[in-house]
Coordinates of C-alpha atoms (C1' of nucleotides) in Angstrom, one line a residue:
Chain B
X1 CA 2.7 1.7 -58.6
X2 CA 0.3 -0.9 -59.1
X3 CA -0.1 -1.3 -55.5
X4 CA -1.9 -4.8 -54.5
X5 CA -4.4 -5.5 -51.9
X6 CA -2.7 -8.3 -49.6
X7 CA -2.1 -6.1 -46.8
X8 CA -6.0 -4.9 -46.7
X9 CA -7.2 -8.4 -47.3
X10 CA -4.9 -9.9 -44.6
X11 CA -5.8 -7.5 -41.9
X12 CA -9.3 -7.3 -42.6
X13 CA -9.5 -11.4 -42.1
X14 CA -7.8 -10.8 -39.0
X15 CA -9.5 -7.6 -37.7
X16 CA -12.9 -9.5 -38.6
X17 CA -11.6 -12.9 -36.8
X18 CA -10.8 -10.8 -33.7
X19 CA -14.4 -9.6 -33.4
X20 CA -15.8 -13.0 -34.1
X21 CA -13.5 -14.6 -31.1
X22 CA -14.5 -11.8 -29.1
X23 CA -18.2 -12.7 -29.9
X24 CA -17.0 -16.2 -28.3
X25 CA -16.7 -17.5 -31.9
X26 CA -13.0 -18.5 -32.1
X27 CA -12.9 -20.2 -35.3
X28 CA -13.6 -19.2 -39.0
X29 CA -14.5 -21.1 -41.7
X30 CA -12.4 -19.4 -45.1
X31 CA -16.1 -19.0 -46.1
X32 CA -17.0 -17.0 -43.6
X33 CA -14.1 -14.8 -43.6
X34 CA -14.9 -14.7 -46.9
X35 CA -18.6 -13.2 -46.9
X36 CA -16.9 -10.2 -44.7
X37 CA -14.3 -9.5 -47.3
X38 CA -16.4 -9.8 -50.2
X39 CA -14.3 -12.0 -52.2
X40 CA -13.5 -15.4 -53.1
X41 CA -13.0 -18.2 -50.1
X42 CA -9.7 -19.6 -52.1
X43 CA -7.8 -15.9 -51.8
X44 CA -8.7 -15.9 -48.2
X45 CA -7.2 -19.2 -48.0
X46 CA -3.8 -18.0 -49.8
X47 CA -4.1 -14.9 -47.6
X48 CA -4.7 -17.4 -44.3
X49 CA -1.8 -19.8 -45.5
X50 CA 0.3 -16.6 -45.5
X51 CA -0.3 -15.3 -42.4
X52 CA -0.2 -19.3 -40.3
X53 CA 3.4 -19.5 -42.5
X54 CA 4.2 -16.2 -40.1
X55 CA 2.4 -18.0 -37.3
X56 CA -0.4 -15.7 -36.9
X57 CA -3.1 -17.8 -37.0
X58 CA -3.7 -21.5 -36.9
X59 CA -5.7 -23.7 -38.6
X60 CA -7.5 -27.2 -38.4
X61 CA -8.6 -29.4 -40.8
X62 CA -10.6 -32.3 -42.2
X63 CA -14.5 -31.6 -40.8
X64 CA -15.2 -28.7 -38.6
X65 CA -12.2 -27.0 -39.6
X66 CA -11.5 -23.6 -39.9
X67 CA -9.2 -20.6 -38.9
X68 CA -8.6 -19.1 -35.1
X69 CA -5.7 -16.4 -34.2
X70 CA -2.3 -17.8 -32.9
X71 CA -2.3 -14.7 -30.3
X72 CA -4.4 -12.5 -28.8
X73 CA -4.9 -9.4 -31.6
X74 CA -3.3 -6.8 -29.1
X75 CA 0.8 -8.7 -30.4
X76 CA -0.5 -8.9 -33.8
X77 CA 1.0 -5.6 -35.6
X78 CA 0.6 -4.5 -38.4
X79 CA 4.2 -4.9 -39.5
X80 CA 4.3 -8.8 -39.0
X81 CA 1.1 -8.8 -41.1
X82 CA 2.6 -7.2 -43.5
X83 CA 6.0 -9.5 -43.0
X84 CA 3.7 -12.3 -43.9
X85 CA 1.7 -11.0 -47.3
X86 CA 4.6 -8.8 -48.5
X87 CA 8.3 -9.6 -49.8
X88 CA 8.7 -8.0 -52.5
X89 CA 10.5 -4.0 -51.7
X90 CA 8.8 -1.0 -52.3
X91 CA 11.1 0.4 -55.4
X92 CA 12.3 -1.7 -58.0
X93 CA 15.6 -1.0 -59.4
X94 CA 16.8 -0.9 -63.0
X95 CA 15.5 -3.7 -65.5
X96 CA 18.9 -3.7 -67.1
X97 CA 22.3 -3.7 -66.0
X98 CA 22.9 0.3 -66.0
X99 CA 26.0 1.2 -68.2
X100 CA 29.5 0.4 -66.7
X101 CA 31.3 3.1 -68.6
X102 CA 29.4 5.5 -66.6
X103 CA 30.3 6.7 -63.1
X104 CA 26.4 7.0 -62.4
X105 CA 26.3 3.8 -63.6
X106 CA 28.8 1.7 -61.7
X107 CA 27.9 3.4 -58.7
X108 CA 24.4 4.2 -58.4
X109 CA 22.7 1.2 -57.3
X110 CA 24.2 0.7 -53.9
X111 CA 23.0 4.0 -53.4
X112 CA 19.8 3.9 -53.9
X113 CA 19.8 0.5 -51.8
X114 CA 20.1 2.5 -49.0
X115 CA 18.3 5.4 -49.6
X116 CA 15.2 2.3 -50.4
X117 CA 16.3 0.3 -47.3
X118 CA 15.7 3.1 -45.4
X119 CA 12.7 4.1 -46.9
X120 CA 11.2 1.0 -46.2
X121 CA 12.4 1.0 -42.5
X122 CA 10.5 4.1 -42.0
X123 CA 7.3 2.3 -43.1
X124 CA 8.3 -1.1 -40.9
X125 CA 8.3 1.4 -38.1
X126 CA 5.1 2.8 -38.6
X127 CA 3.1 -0.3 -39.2
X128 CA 4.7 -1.5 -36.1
X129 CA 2.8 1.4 -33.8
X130 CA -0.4 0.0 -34.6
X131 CA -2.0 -3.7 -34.2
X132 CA -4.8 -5.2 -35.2
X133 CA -6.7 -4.5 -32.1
X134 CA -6.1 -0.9 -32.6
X135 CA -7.5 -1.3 -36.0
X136 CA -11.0 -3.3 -34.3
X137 CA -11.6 -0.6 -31.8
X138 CA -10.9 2.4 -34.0
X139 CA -13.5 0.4 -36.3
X140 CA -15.8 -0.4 -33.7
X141 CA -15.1 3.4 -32.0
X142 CA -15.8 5.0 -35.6
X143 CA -19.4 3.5 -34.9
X144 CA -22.6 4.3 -33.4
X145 CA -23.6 0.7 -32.6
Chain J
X1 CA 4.6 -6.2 -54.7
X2 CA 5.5 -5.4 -58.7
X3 CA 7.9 -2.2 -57.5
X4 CA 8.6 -0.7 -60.6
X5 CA 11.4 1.0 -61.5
X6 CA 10.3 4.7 -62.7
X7 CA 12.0 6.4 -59.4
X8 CA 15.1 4.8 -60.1
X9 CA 15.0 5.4 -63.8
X10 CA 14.7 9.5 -62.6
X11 CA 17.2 9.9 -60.3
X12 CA 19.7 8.0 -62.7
X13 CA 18.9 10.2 -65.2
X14 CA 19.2 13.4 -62.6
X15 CA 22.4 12.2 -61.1
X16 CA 23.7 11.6 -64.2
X17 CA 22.7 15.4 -65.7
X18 CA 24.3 16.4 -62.7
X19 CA 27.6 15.3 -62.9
X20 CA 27.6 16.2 -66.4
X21 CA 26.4 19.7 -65.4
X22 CA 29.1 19.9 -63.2
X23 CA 31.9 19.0 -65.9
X24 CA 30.5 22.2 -68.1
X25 CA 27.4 19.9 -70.3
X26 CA 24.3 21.6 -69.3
X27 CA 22.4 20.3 -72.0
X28 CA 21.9 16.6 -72.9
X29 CA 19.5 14.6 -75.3
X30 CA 17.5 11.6 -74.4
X31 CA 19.8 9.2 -76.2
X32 CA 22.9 10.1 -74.3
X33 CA 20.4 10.1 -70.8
X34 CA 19.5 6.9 -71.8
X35 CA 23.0 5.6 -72.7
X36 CA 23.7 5.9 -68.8
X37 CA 20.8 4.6 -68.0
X38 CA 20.9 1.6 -70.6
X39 CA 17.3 1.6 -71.5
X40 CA 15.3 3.3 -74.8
X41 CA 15.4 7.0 -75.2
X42 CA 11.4 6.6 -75.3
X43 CA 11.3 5.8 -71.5
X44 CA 13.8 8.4 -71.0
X45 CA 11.9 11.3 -72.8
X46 CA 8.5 9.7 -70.7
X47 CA 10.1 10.0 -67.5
X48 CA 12.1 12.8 -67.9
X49 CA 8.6 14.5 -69.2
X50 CA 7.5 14.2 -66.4
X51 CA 10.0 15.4 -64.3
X52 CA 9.4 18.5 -66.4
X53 CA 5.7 18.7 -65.1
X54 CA 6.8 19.1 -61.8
X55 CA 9.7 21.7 -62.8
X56 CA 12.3 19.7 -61.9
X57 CA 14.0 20.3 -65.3
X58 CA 13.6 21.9 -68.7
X59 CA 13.6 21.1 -72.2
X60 CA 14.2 22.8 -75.2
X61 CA 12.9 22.0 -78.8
X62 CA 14.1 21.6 -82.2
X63 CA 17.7 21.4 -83.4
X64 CA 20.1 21.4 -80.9
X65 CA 17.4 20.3 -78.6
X66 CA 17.9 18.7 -75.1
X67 CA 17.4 18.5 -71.4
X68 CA 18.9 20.4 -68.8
X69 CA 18.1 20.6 -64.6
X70 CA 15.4 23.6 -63.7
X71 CA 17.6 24.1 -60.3
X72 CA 20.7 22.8 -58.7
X73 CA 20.8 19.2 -57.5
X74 CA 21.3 20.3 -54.0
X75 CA 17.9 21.7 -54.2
X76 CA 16.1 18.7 -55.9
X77 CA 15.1 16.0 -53.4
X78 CA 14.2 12.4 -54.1
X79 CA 10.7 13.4 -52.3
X80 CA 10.1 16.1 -55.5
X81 CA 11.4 12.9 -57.6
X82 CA 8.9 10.3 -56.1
X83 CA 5.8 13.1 -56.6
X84 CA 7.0 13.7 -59.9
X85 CA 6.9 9.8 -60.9
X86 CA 4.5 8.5 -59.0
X87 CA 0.8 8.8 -58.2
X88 CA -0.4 5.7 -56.5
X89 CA -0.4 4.8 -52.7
X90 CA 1.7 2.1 -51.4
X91 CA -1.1 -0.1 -50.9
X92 CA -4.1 -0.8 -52.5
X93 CA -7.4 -1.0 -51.0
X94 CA -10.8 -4.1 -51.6
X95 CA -11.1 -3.9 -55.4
X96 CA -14.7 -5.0 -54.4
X97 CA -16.6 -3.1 -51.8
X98 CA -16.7 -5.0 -48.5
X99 CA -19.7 -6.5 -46.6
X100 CA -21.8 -4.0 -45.3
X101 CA -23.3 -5.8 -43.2
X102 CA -20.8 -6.9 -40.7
X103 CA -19.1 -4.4 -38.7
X104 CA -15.7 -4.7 -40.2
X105 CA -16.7 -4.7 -43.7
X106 CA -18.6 -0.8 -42.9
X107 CA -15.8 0.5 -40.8
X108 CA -12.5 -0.3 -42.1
X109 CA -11.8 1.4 -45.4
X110 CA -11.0 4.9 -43.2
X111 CA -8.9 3.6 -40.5
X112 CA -6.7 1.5 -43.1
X113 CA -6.6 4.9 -44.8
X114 CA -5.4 6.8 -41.6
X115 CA -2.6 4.0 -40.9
X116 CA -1.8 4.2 -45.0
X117 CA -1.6 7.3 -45.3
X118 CA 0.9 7.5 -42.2
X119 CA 3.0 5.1 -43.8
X120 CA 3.3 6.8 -46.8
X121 CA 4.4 10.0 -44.7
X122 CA 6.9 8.6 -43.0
X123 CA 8.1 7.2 -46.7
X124 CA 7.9 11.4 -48.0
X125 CA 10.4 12.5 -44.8
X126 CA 12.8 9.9 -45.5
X127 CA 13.2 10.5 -49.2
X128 CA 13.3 14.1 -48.3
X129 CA 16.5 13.7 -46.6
X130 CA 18.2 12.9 -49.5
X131 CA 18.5 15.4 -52.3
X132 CA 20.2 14.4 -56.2
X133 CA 23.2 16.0 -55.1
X134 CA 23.5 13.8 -52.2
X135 CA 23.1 11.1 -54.7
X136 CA 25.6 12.1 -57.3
X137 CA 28.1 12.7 -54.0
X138 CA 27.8 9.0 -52.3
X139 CA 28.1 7.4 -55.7
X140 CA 31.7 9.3 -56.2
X141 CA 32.8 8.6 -53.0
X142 CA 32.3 5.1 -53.7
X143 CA 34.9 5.2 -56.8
X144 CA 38.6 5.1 -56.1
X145 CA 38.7 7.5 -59.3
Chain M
dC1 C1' -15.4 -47.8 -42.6
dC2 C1' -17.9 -44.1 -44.6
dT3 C1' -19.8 -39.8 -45.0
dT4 C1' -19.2 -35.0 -44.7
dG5 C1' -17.2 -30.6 -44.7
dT6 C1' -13.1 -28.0 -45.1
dC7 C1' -8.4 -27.0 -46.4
dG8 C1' -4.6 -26.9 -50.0
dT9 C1' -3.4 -26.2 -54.4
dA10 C1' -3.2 -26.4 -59.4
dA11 C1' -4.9 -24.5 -63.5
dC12 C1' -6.8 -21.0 -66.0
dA13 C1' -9.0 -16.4 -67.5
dG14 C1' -9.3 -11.5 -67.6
dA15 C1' -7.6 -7.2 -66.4
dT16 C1' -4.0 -4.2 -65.6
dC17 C1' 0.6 -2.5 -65.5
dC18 C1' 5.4 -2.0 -67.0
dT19 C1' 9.0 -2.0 -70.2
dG20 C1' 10.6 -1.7 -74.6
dT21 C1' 10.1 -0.8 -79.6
dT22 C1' 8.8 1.5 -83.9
dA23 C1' 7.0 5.2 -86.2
dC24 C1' 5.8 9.7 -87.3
dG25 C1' 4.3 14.4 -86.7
dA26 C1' 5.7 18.9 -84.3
dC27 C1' 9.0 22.0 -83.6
dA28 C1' 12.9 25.2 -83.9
dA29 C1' 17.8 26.4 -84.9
dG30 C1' 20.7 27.6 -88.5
Chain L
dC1 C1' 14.6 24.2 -96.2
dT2 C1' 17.3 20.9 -93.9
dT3 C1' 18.3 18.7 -89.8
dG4 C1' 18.0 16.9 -85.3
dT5 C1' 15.3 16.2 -81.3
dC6 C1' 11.1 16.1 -78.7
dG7 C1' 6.2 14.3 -78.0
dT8 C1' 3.3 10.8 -78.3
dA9 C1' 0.5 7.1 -80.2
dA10 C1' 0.4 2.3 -81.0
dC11 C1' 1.7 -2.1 -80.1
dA12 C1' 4.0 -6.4 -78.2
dG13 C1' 5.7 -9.3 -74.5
dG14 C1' 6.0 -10.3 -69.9
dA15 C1' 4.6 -10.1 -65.3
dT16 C1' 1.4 -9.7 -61.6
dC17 C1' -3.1 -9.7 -59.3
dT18 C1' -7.7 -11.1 -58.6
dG19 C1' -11.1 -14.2 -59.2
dT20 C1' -13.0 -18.8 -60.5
dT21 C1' -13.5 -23.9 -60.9
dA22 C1' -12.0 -28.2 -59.7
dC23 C1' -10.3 -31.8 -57.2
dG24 C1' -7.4 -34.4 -54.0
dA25 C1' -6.0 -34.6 -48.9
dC26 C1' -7.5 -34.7 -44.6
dA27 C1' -9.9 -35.5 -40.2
dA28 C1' -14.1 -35.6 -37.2
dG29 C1' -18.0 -38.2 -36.1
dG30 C1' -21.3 -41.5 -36.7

DNA sequence: CCTTGTCGTAACAGATCCTGTTACGACAAG
DNA sequence: CTTGTCGTAACAGGATCTGTTACGACAAGG
């Protein structure tokens, strides 16, 4: 599965703009989310747009703009990150209609909609045990600085 | 996320080798797989070579050559399915290295792979509750024949 | 009002992956 | 030796993802 990187992106922006506020710096230019990432300012700001759609960070604009959190990192989980990047599920099903005529075929697709739903509720409840100031302080814990 | 459809192509094909099992055909070719599956016997003999791999069935060459299940479908679940199909992780890490420099950048790759790598766990129980047989049962119970 | 800095977004390129297709050699049964 | 099927390479078309450039929209502050 050619697994993307919004989820990684996303939290590290946010892991990284919890530090900063800690620091007393409570707003982020793309940029400088940016030069933490490693990437290019404009996919931070489609990452950013994502996550203020989910209402996890706000923005302000024209000069002296920038990015701060909408809540304190501790009621950010994972899961709503995730939420925010992510919609499309886990498993894809078949490309083409799977033959009528066939008992497998009529039948097999609610099936596996559940089995997939559930799949993917077992993953929504995992994300959910851990926020993104779990993910700072096992960051910052992980180090002898 | 671009989900493709390889562990739904496999479990088609097994549910499908399995109810034909069951009505006395242990053998089947990758043209009549692919028949229930409505796609190219080409995908059908790469997928299905790959369930072969992981011994989930067996092939035999030549003329009168064809496919049958290594083991009952009781004793096949999805969870030997997914690991026979697929090899990446759910999701992807930074395709370029973060910034070393800033706290995050060094410290994150490992806890991301900690709360990854219990996501994808708690994917490998569920799909381990469900076995092809369980499959092939729901999808007749569905049918009114 | 104007300058300045940043966001928002379109447009595009390159890479990669997935599905589907054709083709053909390898193989074994009879 | 014929025949039918697998195994696999090669390729095309489409989709997606990341990254880049560019430029208009916007608002703060002089």
């Amino acid at each position: 599965m050619g697994a993307n990187s919004r989820l990684t992106i996303a939290v590290h922006a946010l892991a990284w703009m919890a530090l900063a506020a800690r620091r007393g710096l409570t707003q982020m230019t793309s940029d400088e989310v940016a030069a933490s990432v490693n990437t290019n300012p404009v996919i931070l700001r489609r990452s950013l747009g994502q996550l203020r759609a989910a209402g996890l960070v706000t923005v302000r604009r024209g000069a002296g703009a920038g990015w701060s959190l909408a809540r304190p990192p501790e009621q950010i989980s994972l899961l709503a990150v995730y939420d925010a990047v992510e919609q499309d599920s886990l498993f894809g099903m078949h490309h083409t209609e799977p033959n009528q005529e066939c008992p497998v075929g009529r039948g097999i697709r609610p099936v596996l909609d559940r089995v997939y739903g559930d799949a993917e509720q077992a993953v929504r409840r995992e994300l959910d045990r851990t926020s993104v100031a779990d993910v700072l302080r096992q960051i910052l814990h992980s180090q002898t600085s």
